[in-house]
Amino acid sequence: MNELENFTNTTFRLDGRVAIVTGGASGLGAYYTKALLSSGASVLVVSRSKKGWETIQDFATAGKYLVAFYQQDITADGSAQAIAERAVAEYGTIDILVNNAGIQIRNEWQDFKDADWRKVIDVNLNAAYYLSHAVAEVMTEHDGGKIINIGSMQSFLPGKYIFPYAAAKHGIVGLTKAYAEALAPHNIQVNALAPGYIDTLMTKALQEDPVRSVEILDHIPAGHWAQPQELMGTLVFLASAASNYVTGITVPVDGGYLLR
Ligand code: NDP
């Protein structure tokens, strides 16, 4: 509360804060990690492989930021506890969690395999639930923190070729609300960021599809696909004291896609 009495741009700074970003070395997660680092936070990046670690390390070294890496499958038994313990061992506490790691599997509904349903729900929803739980136990020790879940347009819209993805991303909205209410008395804000159509490798095939790419672009009032950098400001806002009275919401960063 007190830190908001004299509001300045420094209210968005994250100096001295400790963050965990799952999937934080590649794809969109790398942009979240860079946004947090350059705002002053120390970051523990968690990912299954070491993809992107070197680039993030170089970024941190150049800016004199603190970053550490932990190779961990977030769906493995006991991984949530292990990640929280690793962050505390590295930096002493946890102030910010970004549940970003996600996968997508496409198929016709008749052909969806049970194992694929479980895999997507495990990474995109269950892991966020368990890790939020383990991290909240640390955050409640110092009464304060930020949990940011990553949704998508499928947090609001269907996806007939991506059943488990749509279910998990809708689930993220509910999980965000449930944790937001439960953790509010501990001054922990829980929100979600829902990216729209972003120019990434994941969407390359879609961008190159002559029919779908035109349909999508027609649907975006801003008139262009987002660059990943366009998500960074909202992420920092949700991670900072500037959003201390904001909790339980899912913020679309979509150029107005949901308006049409
Ligand atoms: P990427 O596939 O580029 O990156 C996913 C990241 O998650 C990788 O770092 C990957 O690590 C990590 N990851 C996946 N599974 C696991 C696991 N079991 N354990 C640990 N880490 C794991 O995806 P995007 O950057 O495109 O997507 C990131 C998030 O943003 C997802 O939640 C996605 O749903 C969401 N999103 C993406 C959009 C887009 O346009 N790309 C649009 C809307 C939402 P590794 O490579 O080492 O396995």
Tab-separated table of C-alpha atoms and ligand atoms in Angstrom:
chain	number	residue	atom	x	y	z
A	1	MET	CA	0.000	0.000	0.000
A	2	ASN	CA	2.631	2.512	1.127
A	3	GLU	CA	4.647	2.052	-2.026
A	4	LEU	CA	1.684	3.468	-4.004
A	5	GLU	CA	1.375	6.688	-2.019
A	6	ASN	CA	3.976	8.356	-4.211
A	7	PHE	CA	3.203	6.827	-7.588
A	8	THR	CA	5.998	7.151	-10.127
A	9	ASN	CA	7.237	5.110	-13.030
A	10	THR	CA	9.492	3.304	-10.576
A	11	THR	CA	6.323	1.610	-9.287
A	12	PHE	CA	6.749	-0.684	-12.275
A	13	ARG	CA	10.337	-1.576	-11.297
A	14	LEU	CA	11.047	-5.031	-9.933
A	15	ASP	CA	14.413	-4.430	-8.298
A	16	GLY	CA	15.182	-7.045	-5.673
A	17	ARG	CA	12.250	-9.262	-6.679
A	18	VAL	CA	12.715	-12.936	-7.441
A	19	ALA	CA	10.814	-14.500	-10.326
A	20	ILE	CA	10.317	-17.976	-11.750
A	21	VAL	CA	9.400	-18.308	-15.444
A	22	THR	CA	8.496	-21.756	-16.743
A	23	GLY	CA	9.496	-22.183	-20.370
A	24	GLY	CA	11.390	-18.943	-19.873
A	25	ALA	CA	14.281	-19.414	-22.287
A	26	SER	CA	12.517	-19.872	-25.613
A	27	GLY	CA	9.424	-18.736	-27.478
A	28	LEU	CA	7.338	-16.084	-25.721
A	29	GLY	CA	8.770	-17.081	-22.349
A	30	ALA	CA	12.153	-15.666	-23.353
A	31	TYR	CA	10.496	-12.255	-23.781
A	32	TYR	CA	8.890	-12.498	-20.337
A	33	THR	CA	12.263	-13.398	-18.829
A	34	LYS	CA	13.941	-10.456	-20.576
A	35	ALA	CA	11.147	-8.099	-19.475
A	36	LEU	CA	11.522	-9.186	-15.838
A	37	LEU	CA	15.331	-9.066	-15.898
A	38	SER	CA	15.478	-5.613	-17.454
A	39	SER	CA	12.947	-4.386	-14.874
A	40	GLY	CA	15.329	-5.431	-12.108
A	41	ALA	CA	14.117	-8.902	-11.064
A	42	SER	CA	16.314	-11.968	-10.640
A	43	VAL	CA	14.915	-14.888	-12.600
A	44	LEU	CA	14.982	-18.663	-12.339
A	45	VAL	CA	14.198	-20.084	-15.770
A	46	VAL	CA	12.687	-23.581	-15.773
A	47	SER	CA	12.546	-25.667	-18.916
A	48	ARG	CA	12.628	-29.256	-20.071
A	49	SER	CA	15.619	-28.768	-22.359
A	50	LYS	CA	18.462	-26.233	-22.394
A	51	LYS	CA	17.111	-24.556	-25.540
A	52	GLY	CA	17.694	-20.801	-25.397
A	53	TRP	CA	19.669	-20.825	-22.162
A	54	GLU	CA	22.815	-19.404	-23.743
A	55	THR	CA	20.973	-16.469	-25.328
A	56	ILE	CA	19.257	-15.591	-22.062
A	57	GLN	CA	22.539	-15.924	-20.170
A	58	ASP	CA	24.230	-13.573	-22.674
A	59	PHE	CA	21.379	-11.063	-22.272
A	60	ALA	CA	21.724	-11.215	-18.487
A	61	THR	CA	25.495	-10.923	-18.563
A	62	ALA	CA	25.342	-7.893	-20.861
A	63	GLY	CA	22.840	-6.135	-18.587
A	64	LYS	CA	24.433	-7.337	-15.324
A	65	TYR	CA	21.176	-9.090	-14.416
A	66	LEU	CA	20.847	-12.228	-12.306
A	67	VAL	CA	19.542	-15.336	-14.029
A	68	ALA	CA	19.706	-19.026	-13.139
A	69	PHE	CA	18.458	-22.106	-14.963
A	70	TYR	CA	16.790	-25.307	-13.851
A	71	GLN	CA	16.207	-28.214	-16.203
A	72	GLN	CA	12.978	-29.833	-15.113
A	73	ASP	CA	9.903	-31.393	-16.683
A	74	ILE	CA	7.118	-29.500	-14.919
A	75	THR	CA	4.781	-32.498	-15.216
A	76	ALA	CA	7.089	-34.833	-13.284
A	77	ASP	CA	6.005	-35.916	-9.796
A	78	GLY	CA	7.470	-33.640	-7.139
A	79	SER	CA	8.651	-31.061	-9.689
A	80	ALA	CA	6.624	-28.170	-8.235
A	81	GLN	CA	8.232	-28.563	-4.824
A	82	ALA	CA	11.664	-29.032	-6.398
A	83	ILE	CA	11.309	-25.835	-8.477
A	84	ALA	CA	10.197	-23.754	-5.487
A	85	GLU	CA	13.065	-25.155	-3.404
A	86	ARG	CA	15.551	-24.433	-6.160
A	87	ALA	CA	14.432	-20.789	-6.392
A	88	VAL	CA	14.693	-20.340	-2.649
A	89	ALA	CA	18.121	-21.999	-2.597
A	90	GLU	CA	19.277	-19.702	-5.409
A	91	TYR	CA	17.775	-16.379	-4.338
A	92	GLY	CA	16.311	-16.794	-0.836
A	93	THR	CA	12.630	-16.319	-1.697
A	94	ILE	CA	10.046	-16.082	-4.506
A	95	ASP	CA	8.018	-12.958	-5.367
A	96	ILE	CA	6.769	-13.623	-8.899
A	97	LEU	CA	5.719	-16.799	-10.728
A	98	VAL	CA	4.981	-16.872	-14.462
A	99	ASN	CA	3.268	-20.115	-15.476
A	100	ASN	CA	4.161	-19.846	-19.138
A	101	ALA	CA	5.257	-23.310	-20.325
A	102	GLY	CA	2.681	-24.752	-22.672
A	103	ILE	CA	2.196	-27.204	-25.505
A	104	GLN	CA	-0.397	-27.618	-28.212
A	105	ILE	CA	-1.455	-30.796	-30.030
A	106	ARG	CA	-3.807	-30.580	-33.006
A	107	ASN	CA	-6.137	-33.270	-34.273
A	108	GLU	CA	-9.664	-33.981	-35.452
A	109	TRP	CA	-11.912	-34.753	-32.454
A	110	GLN	CA	-12.405	-38.364	-33.611
A	111	ASP	CA	-8.668	-38.926	-33.692
A	112	PHE	CA	-7.646	-37.274	-30.434
A	113	LYS	CA	-5.676	-39.759	-28.360
A	114	ASP	CA	-6.376	-40.014	-24.629
A	115	ALA	CA	-2.656	-39.713	-23.972
A	116	ASP	CA	-2.536	-36.400	-25.870
A	117	TRP	CA	-5.480	-35.040	-23.906
A	118	ARG	CA	-3.680	-35.886	-20.650
A	119	LYS	CA	-0.338	-34.515	-21.835
A	120	VAL	CA	-1.745	-31.104	-22.756
A	121	ILE	CA	-3.841	-30.834	-19.583
A	122	ASP	CA	-0.803	-31.858	-17.520
A	123	VAL	CA	1.533	-29.210	-18.938
A	124	ASN	CA	-0.927	-26.357	-19.529
A	125	LEU	CA	-3.164	-26.675	-16.466
A	126	ASN	CA	-2.085	-29.216	-13.841
A	127	ALA	CA	1.512	-27.962	-13.681
A	128	ALA	CA	0.272	-24.388	-13.170
A	129	TYR	CA	-1.946	-25.563	-10.310
A	130	TYR	CA	0.806	-27.487	-8.528
A	131	LEU	CA	3.527	-24.894	-9.026
A	132	SER	CA	1.258	-22.053	-7.870
A	133	HIS	CA	0.575	-24.096	-4.746
A	134	ALA	CA	4.240	-24.721	-3.954
A	135	VAL	CA	5.190	-21.112	-4.665
A	136	ALA	CA	2.258	-19.684	-2.675
A	137	GLU	CA	3.590	-21.496	0.380
A	138	VAL	CA	6.811	-19.500	0.050
A	139	MET	CA	5.026	-16.225	-0.792
A	140	THR	CA	2.734	-16.461	2.227
A	141	GLU	CA	5.827	-16.532	4.454
A	142	HIS	CA	6.548	-12.910	3.496
A	143	ASP	CA	2.945	-11.946	2.736
A	144	GLY	CA	3.074	-10.816	-0.855
A	145	GLY	CA	3.577	-11.953	-4.407
A	146	LYS	CA	2.381	-12.133	-7.973
A	147	ILE	CA	1.298	-15.179	-9.916
A	148	ILE	CA	0.809	-14.675	-13.638
A	149	ASN	CA	-0.739	-17.462	-15.668
A	150	ILE	CA	-0.578	-17.512	-19.439
A	151	GLY	CA	-3.879	-18.026	-21.240
A	152	SER	CA	-4.620	-17.549	-24.927
A	153	MET	CA	-7.542	-16.687	-27.193
A	154	GLN	CA	-8.681	-20.247	-26.355
A	155	SER	CA	-9.278	-18.982	-22.809
A	156	PHE	CA	-12.365	-17.344	-24.336
A	157	LEU	CA	-13.003	-19.070	-27.655
A	158	PRO	CA	-13.330	-22.672	-28.777
A	159	GLY	CA	-10.780	-24.579	-30.793
A	160	LYS	CA	-12.229	-27.533	-32.647
A	161	TYR	CA	-8.838	-29.032	-33.491
A	162	ILE	CA	-7.270	-28.365	-30.101
A	163	PHE	CA	-9.696	-29.778	-27.516
A	164	PRO	CA	-7.333	-30.180	-24.547
A	165	TYR	CA	-5.629	-26.850	-25.275
A	166	ALA	CA	-8.957	-24.982	-25.237
A	167	ALA	CA	-10.048	-26.830	-22.092
A	168	ALA	CA	-6.764	-26.095	-20.332
A	169	LYS	CA	-6.732	-22.417	-21.328
A	170	HIS	CA	-10.351	-21.971	-20.155
A	171	GLY	CA	-9.241	-23.797	-17.006
A	172	ILE	CA	-6.462	-21.250	-16.530
A	173	VAL	CA	-9.111	-18.519	-16.214
A	174	GLY	CA	-10.873	-20.458	-13.452
A	175	LEU	CA	-7.630	-21.385	-11.730
A	176	THR	CA	-6.612	-17.721	-11.783
A	177	LYS	CA	-9.882	-16.666	-10.130
A	178	ALA	CA	-9.779	-19.428	-7.509
A	179	TYR	CA	-6.196	-18.728	-6.444
A	180	ALA	CA	-6.832	-14.961	-6.594
A	181	GLU	CA	-9.617	-15.248	-4.038
A	182	ALA	CA	-7.785	-17.754	-1.846
A	183	LEU	CA	-4.513	-15.814	-1.763
A	184	ALA	CA	-5.838	-12.235	-1.592
A	185	PRO	CA	-5.644	-12.181	2.226
A	186	HIS	CA	-1.895	-12.827	1.858
A	187	ASN	CA	-1.430	-9.882	-0.519
A	188	ILE	CA	-0.762	-12.242	-3.414
A	189	GLN	CA	-2.308	-11.148	-6.708
A	190	VAL	CA	-3.090	-13.804	-9.278
A	191	ASN	CA	-3.844	-12.763	-12.845
A	192	ALA	CA	-3.543	-14.163	-16.334
A	193	LEU	CA	-2.241	-12.719	-19.587
A	194	ALA	CA	-3.956	-13.996	-22.716
A	195	PRO	CA	-1.887	-13.367	-25.847
A	196	GLY	CA	-3.713	-12.960	-29.133
A	197	TYR	CA	-2.162	-13.909	-32.455
A	198	ILE	CA	1.579	-13.522	-32.105
A	199	ASP	CA	4.249	-13.720	-34.766
A	200	THR	CA	6.122	-16.787	-33.435
A	201	LEU	CA	7.341	-20.163	-34.643
A	202	MET	CA	4.225	-21.796	-33.098
A	203	THR	CA	2.017	-19.766	-35.441
A	204	LYS	CA	4.247	-19.869	-38.544
A	205	ALA	CA	2.086	-22.489	-40.302
A	206	LEU	CA	-1.031	-20.438	-39.562
A	207	GLN	CA	0.569	-17.262	-40.906
A	208	GLU	CA	1.555	-19.092	-44.066
A	209	ASP	CA	-1.936	-20.600	-44.593
A	210	PRO	CA	-3.398	-18.294	-47.297
A	211	VAL	CA	-7.012	-18.742	-46.107
A	212	ARG	CA	-6.646	-18.747	-42.308
A	213	SER	CA	-4.070	-15.944	-42.233
A	214	VAL	CA	-6.466	-13.614	-44.086
A	215	GLU	CA	-9.392	-14.647	-41.845
A	216	ILE	CA	-7.346	-13.955	-38.726
A	217	LEU	CA	-6.036	-10.607	-39.922
A	218	ASP	CA	-9.577	-9.501	-40.854
A	219	HIS	CA	-10.532	-10.276	-37.268
A	220	ILE	CA	-7.867	-8.085	-35.630
A	221	PRO	CA	-8.944	-4.429	-35.294
A	222	ALA	CA	-5.309	-3.394	-34.764
A	223	GLY	CA	-4.650	-4.733	-38.256
A	224	HIS	CA	-1.536	-6.749	-37.531
A	225	TRP	CA	-0.269	-9.815	-35.706
A	226	ALA	CA	1.554	-8.913	-32.503
A	227	GLN	CA	5.279	-9.035	-32.119
A	228	PRO	CA	6.235	-10.888	-28.906
A	229	GLN	CA	7.621	-7.629	-27.476
A	230	GLU	CA	4.060	-6.282	-27.369
A	231	LEU	CA	3.322	-8.628	-24.435
A	232	MET	CA	6.165	-7.380	-22.244
A	233	GLY	CA	4.545	-4.258	-20.796
A	234	THR	CA	1.438	-6.076	-19.572
A	235	LEU	CA	3.587	-8.814	-18.051
A	236	VAL	CA	5.670	-6.264	-16.124
A	237	PHE	CA	2.529	-4.416	-15.009
A	238	LEU	CA	1.054	-7.646	-13.609
A	239	ALA	CA	4.368	-8.458	-11.900
A	240	SER	CA	4.779	-5.030	-10.293
A	241	ALA	CA	3.322	-2.995	-7.441
A	242	ALA	CA	1.397	-0.993	-10.064
A	243	SER	CA	-1.134	-3.852	-10.178
A	244	ASN	CA	-1.473	-4.402	-6.430
A	245	TYR	CA	-5.264	-3.875	-6.521
A	246	VAL	CA	-5.760	-6.013	-9.625
A	247	THR	CA	-6.485	-9.672	-9.041
A	248	GLY	CA	-8.376	-12.563	-10.610
A	249	ILE	CA	-8.530	-11.161	-14.137
A	250	THR	CA	-7.382	-12.465	-17.496
A	251	VAL	CA	-6.028	-9.652	-19.644
A	252	PRO	CA	-6.256	-10.193	-23.398
A	253	VAL	CA	-3.325	-8.653	-25.253
A	254	ASP	CA	-4.825	-9.207	-28.659
A	255	GLY	CA	-5.076	-5.994	-30.673
A	256	GLY	CA	-8.845	-6.161	-30.116
A	257	TYR	CA	-9.314	-9.676	-31.538
A	258	LEU	CA	-12.029	-10.506	-28.987
A	259	LEU	CA	-14.036	-7.425	-29.981
A	260	ARG	CA	-15.124	-8.996	-33.270
B	1	NDP	P1	7.089	-22.630	-27.251
B	1	NDP	O1	6.766	-24.006	-27.718
B	1	NDP	O2	7.902	-21.753	-28.118
B	1	NDP	O3	7.768	-22.710	-25.818
B	1	NDP	C1	7.226	-23.500	-24.803
B	1	NDP	C2	8.159	-23.495	-23.628
B	1	NDP	O4	7.596	-24.332	-22.626
B	1	NDP	C3	9.543	-24.046	-23.967
B	1	NDP	O5	10.509	-23.298	-23.286
B	1	NDP	C4	9.470	-25.465	-23.402
B	1	NDP	O6	10.727	-25.928	-22.974
B	1	NDP	C5	8.570	-25.270	-22.209
B	1	NDP	N1	7.933	-26.535	-21.836
B	1	NDP	C6	7.025	-27.249	-22.547
B	1	NDP	N2	6.694	-28.364	-21.895
B	1	NDP	C7	7.406	-28.370	-20.744
B	1	NDP	C8	7.513	-29.273	-19.660
B	1	NDP	N3	6.809	-30.395	-19.603
B	1	NDP	N4	8.359	-28.962	-18.654
B	1	NDP	C9	9.086	-27.823	-18.690
B	1	NDP	N5	9.029	-26.924	-19.684
B	1	NDP	C10	8.198	-27.206	-20.712
B	1	NDP	O7	5.667	-21.964	-26.919
B	1	NDP	P2	5.234	-20.429	-26.966
B	1	NDP	O8	6.315	-19.561	-26.496
B	1	NDP	O9	4.629	-20.161	-28.270
B	1	NDP	O10	4.063	-20.455	-25.871
B	1	NDP	C11	4.294	-20.105	-24.521
B	1	NDP	C12	2.945	-19.974	-23.835
B	1	NDP	O11	2.182	-18.964	-24.494
B	1	NDP	C13	2.115	-21.238	-23.862
B	1	NDP	O12	1.410	-21.359	-22.642
B	1	NDP	C14	1.165	-20.997	-25.023
B	1	NDP	O13	-0.015	-21.716	-24.874
B	1	NDP	C15	0.928	-19.510	-24.868
B	1	NDP	N6	0.497	-18.838	-26.099
B	1	NDP	C16	1.292	-18.787	-27.221
B	1	NDP	C17	0.862	-18.111	-28.347
B	1	NDP	C18	1.726	-18.008	-29.572
B	1	NDP	O14	1.336	-17.319	-30.515
B	1	NDP	N7	2.878	-18.620	-29.625
B	1	NDP	C19	-0.448	-17.430	-28.383
B	1	NDP	C20	-1.199	-17.574	-27.172
B	1	NDP	C21	-0.727	-18.240	-26.071
B	1	NDP	P3	11.517	-27.023	-23.871
B	1	NDP	O15	11.600	-26.418	-25.240
B	1	NDP	O16	12.812	-27.149	-23.198
B	1	NDP	O17	10.647	-28.249	-23.842
